[in-house]
Coordinates of N, CA and C in Angstrom, one line a residue:
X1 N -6.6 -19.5 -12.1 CA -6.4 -18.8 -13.3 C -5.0 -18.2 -13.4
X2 N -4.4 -18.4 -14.2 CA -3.1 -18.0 -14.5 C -3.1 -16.5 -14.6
X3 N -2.1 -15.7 -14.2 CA -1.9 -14.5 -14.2 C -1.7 -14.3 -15.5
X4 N -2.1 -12.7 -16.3 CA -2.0 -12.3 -18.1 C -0.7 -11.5 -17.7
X5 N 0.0 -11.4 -19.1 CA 0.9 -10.8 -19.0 C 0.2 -9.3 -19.7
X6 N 1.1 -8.4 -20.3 CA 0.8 -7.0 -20.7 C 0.2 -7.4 -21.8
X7 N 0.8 -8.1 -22.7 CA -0.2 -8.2 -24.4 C -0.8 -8.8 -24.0
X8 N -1.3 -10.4 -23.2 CA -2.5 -10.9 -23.2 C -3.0 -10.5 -22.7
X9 N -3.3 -9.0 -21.6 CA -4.2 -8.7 -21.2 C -5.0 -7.6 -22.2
X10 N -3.7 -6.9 -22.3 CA -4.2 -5.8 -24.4 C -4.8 -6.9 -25.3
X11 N -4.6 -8.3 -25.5 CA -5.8 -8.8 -26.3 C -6.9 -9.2 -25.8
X12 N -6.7 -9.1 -24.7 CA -8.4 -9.1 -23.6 C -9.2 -7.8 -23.6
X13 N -8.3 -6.8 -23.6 CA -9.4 -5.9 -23.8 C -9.7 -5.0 -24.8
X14 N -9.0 -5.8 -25.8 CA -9.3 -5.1 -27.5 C -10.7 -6.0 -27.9
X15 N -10.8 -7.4 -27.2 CA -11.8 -8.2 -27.5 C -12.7 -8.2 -27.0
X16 N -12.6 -7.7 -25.8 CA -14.3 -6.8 -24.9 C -14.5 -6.0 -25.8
X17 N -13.5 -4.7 -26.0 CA -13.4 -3.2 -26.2 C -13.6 -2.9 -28.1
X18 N -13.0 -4.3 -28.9 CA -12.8 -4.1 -29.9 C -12.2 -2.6 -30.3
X19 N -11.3 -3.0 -31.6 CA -10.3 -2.3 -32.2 C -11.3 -0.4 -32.3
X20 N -12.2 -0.6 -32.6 CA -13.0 0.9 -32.5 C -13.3 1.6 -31.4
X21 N -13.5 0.7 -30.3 CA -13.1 1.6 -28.9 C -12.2 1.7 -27.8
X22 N -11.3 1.9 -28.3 CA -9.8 2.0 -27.8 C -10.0 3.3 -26.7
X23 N -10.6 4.3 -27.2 CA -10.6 5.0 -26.1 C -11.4 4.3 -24.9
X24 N -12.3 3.7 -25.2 CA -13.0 2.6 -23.8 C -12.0 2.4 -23.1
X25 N -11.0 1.7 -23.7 CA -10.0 0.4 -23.0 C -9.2 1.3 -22.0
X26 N -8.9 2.6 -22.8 CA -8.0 3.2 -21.9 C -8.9 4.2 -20.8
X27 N -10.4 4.4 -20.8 CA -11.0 4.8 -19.9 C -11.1 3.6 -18.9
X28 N -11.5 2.5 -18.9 CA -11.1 0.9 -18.2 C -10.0 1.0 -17.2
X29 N -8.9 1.5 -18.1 CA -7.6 1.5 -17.3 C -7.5 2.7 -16.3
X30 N -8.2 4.1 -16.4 CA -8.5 5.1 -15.6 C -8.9 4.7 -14.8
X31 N -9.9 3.9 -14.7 CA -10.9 3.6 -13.4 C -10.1 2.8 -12.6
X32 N -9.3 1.5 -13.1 CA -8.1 0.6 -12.5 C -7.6 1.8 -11.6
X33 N -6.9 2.2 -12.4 CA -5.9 3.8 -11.8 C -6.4 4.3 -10.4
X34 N -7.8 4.5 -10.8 CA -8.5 5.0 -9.7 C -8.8 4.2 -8.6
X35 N -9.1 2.9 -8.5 CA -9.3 2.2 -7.5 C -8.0 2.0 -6.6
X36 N -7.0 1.3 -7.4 CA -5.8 1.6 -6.9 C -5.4 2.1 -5.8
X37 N -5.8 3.4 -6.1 CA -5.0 5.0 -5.7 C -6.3 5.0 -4.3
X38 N -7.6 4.6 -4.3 CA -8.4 4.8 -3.4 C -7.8 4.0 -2.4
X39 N -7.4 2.6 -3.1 CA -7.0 2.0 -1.8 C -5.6 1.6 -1.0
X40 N -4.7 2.6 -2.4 CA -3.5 3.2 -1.4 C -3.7 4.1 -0.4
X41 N -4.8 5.1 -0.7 CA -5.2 6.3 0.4 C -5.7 5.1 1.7
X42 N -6.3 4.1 1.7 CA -6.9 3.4 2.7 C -5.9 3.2 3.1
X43 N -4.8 2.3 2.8 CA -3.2 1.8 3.9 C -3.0 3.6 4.2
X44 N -2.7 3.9 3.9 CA -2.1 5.5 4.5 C -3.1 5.6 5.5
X45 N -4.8 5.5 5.3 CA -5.0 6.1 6.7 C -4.7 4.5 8.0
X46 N -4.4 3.3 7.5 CA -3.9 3.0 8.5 C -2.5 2.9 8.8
X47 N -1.7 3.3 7.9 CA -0.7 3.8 8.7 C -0.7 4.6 9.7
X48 N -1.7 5.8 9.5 CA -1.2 6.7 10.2 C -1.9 6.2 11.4
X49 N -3.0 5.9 11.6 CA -3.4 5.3 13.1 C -2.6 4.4 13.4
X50 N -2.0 3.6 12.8 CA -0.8 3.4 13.8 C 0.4 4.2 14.4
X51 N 0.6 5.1 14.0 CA 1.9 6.0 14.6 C 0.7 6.6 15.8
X52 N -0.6 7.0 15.1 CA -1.2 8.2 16.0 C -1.5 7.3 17.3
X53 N -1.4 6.2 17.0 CA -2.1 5.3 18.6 C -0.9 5.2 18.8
X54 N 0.7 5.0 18.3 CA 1.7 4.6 19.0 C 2.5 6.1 19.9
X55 N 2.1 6.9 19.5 CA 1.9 8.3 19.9 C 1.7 8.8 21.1
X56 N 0.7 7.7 21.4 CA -0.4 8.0 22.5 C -0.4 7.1 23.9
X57 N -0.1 5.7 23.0 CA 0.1 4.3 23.9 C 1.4 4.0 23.8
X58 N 2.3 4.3 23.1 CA 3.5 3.6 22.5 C 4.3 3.3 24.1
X59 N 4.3 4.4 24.9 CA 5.5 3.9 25.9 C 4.9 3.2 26.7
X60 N 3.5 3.3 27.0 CA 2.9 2.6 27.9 C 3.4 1.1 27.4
X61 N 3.0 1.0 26.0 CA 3.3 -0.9 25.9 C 4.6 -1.1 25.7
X62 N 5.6 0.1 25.7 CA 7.1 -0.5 25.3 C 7.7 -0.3 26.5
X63 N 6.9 0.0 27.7 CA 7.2 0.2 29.5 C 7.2 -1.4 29.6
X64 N 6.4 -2.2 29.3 CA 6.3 -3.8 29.7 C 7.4 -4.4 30.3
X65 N 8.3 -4.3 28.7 CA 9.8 -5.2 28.5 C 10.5 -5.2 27.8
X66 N 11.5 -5.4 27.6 CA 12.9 -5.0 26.2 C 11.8 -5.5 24.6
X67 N 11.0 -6.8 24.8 CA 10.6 -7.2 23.9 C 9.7 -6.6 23.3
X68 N 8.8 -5.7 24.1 CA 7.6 -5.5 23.6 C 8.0 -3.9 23.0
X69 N 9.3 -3.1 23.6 CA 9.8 -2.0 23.3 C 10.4 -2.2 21.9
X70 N 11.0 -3.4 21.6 CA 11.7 -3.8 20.5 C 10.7 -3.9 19.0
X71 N 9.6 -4.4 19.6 CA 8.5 -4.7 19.0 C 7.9 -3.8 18.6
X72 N 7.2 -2.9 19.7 CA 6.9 -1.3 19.1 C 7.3 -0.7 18.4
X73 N 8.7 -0.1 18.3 CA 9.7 0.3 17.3 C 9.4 0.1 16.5
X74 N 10.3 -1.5 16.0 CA 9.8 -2.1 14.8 C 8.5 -1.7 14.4
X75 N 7.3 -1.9 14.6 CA 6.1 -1.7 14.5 C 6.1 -0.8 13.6
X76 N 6.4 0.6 14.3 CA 6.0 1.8 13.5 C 6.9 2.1 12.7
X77 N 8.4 1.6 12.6 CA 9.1 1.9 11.6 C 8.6 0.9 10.4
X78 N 7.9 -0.1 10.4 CA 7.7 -1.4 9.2 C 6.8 -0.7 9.0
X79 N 5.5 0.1 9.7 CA 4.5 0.9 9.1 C 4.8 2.3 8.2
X80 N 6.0 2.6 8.9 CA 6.8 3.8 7.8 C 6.9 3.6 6.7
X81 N 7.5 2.4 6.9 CA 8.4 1.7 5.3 C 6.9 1.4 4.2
X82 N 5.7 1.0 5.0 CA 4.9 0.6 4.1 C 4.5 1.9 3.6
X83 N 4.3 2.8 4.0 CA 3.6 4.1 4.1 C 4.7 4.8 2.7
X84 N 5.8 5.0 2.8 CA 6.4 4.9 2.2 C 6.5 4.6 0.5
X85 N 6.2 3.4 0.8 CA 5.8 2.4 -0.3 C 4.9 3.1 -1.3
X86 N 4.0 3.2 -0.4 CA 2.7 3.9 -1.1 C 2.7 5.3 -1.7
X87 N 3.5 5.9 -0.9 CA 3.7 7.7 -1.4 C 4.7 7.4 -2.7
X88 N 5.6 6.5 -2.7 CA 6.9 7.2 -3.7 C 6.7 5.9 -4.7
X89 N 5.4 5.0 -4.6 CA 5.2 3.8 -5.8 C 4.2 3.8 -6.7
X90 N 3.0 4.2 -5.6 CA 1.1 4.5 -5.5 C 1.3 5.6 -6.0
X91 N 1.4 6.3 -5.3 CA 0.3 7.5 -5.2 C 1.2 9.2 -6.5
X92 N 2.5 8.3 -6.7 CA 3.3 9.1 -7.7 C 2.4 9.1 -8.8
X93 N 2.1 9.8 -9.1 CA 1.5 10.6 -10.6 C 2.5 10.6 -12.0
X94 N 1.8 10.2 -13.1 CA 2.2 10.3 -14.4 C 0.8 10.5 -14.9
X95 N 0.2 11.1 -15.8 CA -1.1 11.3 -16.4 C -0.7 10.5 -17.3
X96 N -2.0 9.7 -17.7 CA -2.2 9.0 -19.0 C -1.5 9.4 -20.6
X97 N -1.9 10.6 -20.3 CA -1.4 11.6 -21.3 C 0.0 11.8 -21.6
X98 N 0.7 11.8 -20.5 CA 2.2 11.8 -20.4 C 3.0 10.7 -20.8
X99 N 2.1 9.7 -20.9 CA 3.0 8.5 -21.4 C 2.9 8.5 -22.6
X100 N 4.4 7.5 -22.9 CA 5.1 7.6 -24.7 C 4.4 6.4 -25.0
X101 N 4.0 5.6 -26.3 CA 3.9 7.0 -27.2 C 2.5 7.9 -27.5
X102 N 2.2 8.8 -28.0 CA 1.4 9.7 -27.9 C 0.5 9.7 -29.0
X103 N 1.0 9.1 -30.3 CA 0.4 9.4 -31.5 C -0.6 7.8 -31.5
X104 N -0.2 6.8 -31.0 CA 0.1 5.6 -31.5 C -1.1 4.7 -29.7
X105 N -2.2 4.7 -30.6 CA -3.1 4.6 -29.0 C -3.1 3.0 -28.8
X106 N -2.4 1.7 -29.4 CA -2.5 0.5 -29.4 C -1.4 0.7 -27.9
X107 N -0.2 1.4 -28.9 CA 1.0 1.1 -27.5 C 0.9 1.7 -26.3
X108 N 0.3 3.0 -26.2 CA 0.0 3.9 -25.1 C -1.2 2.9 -24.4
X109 N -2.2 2.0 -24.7 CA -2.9 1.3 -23.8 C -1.7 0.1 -23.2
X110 N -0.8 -0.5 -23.9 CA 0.3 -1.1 -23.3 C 1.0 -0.8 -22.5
X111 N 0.8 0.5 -22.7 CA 2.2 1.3 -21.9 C 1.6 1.7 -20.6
X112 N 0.1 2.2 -20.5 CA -0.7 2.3 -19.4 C -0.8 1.0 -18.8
X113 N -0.7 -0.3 -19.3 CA -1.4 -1.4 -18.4 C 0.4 -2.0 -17.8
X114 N 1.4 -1.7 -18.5 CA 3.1 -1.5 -18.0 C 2.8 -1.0 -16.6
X115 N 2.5 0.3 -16.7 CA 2.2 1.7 -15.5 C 1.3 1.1 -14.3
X116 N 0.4 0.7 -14.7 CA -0.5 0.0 -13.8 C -0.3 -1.0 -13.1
X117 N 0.6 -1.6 -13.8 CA 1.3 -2.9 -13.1 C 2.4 -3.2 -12.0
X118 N 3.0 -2.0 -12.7 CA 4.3 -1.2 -11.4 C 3.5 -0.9 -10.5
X119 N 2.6 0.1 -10.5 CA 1.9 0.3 -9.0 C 1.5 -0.7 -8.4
X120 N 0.7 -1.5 -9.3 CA -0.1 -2.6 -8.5 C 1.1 -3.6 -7.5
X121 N 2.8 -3.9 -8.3 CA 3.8 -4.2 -7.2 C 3.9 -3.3 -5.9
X122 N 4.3 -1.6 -5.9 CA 4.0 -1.2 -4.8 C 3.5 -1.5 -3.8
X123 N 1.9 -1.6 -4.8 CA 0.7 -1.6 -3.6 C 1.0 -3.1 -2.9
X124 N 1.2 -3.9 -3.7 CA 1.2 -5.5 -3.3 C 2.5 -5.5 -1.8
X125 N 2.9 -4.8 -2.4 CA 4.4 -4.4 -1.4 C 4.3 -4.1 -0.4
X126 N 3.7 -2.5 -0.4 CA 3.0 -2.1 0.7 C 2.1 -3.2 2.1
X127 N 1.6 -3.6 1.5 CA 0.3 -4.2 1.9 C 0.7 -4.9 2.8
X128 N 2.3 -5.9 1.9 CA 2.5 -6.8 2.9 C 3.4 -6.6 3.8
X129 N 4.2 -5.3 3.6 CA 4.7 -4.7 4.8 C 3.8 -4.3 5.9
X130 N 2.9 -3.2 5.4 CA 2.1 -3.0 6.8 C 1.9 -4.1 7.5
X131 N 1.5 -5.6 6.9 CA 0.8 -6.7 7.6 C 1.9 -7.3 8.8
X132 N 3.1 -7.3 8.2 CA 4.3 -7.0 8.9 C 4.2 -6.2 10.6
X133 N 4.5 -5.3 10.0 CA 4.5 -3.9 11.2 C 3.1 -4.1 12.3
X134 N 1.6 -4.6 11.7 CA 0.9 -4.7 12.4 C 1.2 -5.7 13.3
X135 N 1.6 -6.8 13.0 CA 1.8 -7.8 13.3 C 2.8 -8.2 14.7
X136 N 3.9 -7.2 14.3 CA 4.1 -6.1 15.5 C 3.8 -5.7 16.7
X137 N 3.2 -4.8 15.9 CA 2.1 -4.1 16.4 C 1.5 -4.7 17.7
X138 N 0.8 -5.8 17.2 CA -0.3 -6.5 17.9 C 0.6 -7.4 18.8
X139 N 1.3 -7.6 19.0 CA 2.2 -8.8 19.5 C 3.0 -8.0 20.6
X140 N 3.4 -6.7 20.5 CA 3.5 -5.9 21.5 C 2.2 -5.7 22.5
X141 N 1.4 -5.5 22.2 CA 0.3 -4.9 22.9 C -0.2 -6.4 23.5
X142 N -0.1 -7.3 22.9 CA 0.0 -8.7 23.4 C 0.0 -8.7 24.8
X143 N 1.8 -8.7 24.5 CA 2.5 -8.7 25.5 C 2.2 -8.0 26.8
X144 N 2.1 -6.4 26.7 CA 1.7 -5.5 27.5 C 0.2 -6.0 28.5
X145 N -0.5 -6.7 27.7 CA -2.0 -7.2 27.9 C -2.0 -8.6 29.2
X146 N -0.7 -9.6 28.3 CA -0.2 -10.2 29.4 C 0.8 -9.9 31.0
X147 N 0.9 -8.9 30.8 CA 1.8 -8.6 31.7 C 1.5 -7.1 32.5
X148 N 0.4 -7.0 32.5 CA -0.6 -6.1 33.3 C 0.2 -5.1 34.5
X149 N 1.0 -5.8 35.2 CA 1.7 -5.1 36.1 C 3.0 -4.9 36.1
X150 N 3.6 -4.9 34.5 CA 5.1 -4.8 34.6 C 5.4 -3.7 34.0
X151 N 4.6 -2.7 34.1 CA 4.9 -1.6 33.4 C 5.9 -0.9 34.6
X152 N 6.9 0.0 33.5 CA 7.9 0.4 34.4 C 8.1 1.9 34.5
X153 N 6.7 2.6 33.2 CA 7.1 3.6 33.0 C 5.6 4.5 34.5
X154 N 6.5 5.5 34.7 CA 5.7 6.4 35.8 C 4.4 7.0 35.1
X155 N 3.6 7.2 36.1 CA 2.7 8.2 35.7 C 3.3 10.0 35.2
X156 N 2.3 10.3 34.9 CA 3.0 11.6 34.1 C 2.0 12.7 35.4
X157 N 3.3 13.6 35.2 CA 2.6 14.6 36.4 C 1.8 15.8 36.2

């Protein structure tokens, strides 16, 4: 199925919603909003379990080898970046209400599915960063898993 653009998705849901319940269409787009936003909060909580595990394990797997230390890094910085993504793309606030124009509810449902669609790049963004950084992630600890006895870093006293 081919992707809609902004108007042919506004004539998709004037034709569910029809021209008399416009406020439907833009309640529709609330709930969008809201899913969204639920599951930018989901990458944020795995961002953060990755810093919180790299926190904990990080030198242990970047004790292995140059590679797996190079890897880690990366890791949690490409998890930043996605995290990132999400706070200053996602999770930025404009109310429905705040958008132009205000009198005129045909264009304000256009202007919300505009708004919706920026985030949804974010989130698309995000996503595939983290997948990035995990990837990482995993490939360090890989490593560390292969190489059982090359750790270089001491016990802690």
């Amino acid at each position: 199925m081919d992707k809609l653009n902004t108007e042919q998705e506004y004539q998709r849901i004037i034709t569910v919603y029809g021209k008399d319940d416009q406020l439907g269409a833009l309640n529709l787009l609330e709930r969008q909003l809201n899913t969204m936003t639920q599951r930018a909060q989901m990458l944020l909580g795995l961002c953060g379990i990755v810093i919180t595990v790299t926190g904990f394990s990080g030198r242990i797997i970047a004790g292995t080898n140059r590679a797996a230390q190079l890897l880690i890094v990366s890791g949690v910085s490409i998890t930043l970046i996605s995290a990132a993504l999400v706070v200053g793309g996602v999770m930025k606030l404009l109310w429905i209400t705040q958008q132009p124009p205000h009198e005129d509810l045909p264009q304000l449902i256009r202007t919300t599915l505009a708004y919706r669609n920026r985030k949804m790049r974010f989130y698309h963004a995000a996503v595939y960063v983290l997948l990035l950084g995990l990837t990482c992630y995993v490939i360090a600890i890989a490593i560390m898993l292969l190489n059982p006895h090359a750790s270089t870093v001491a016990p802690a006293r």
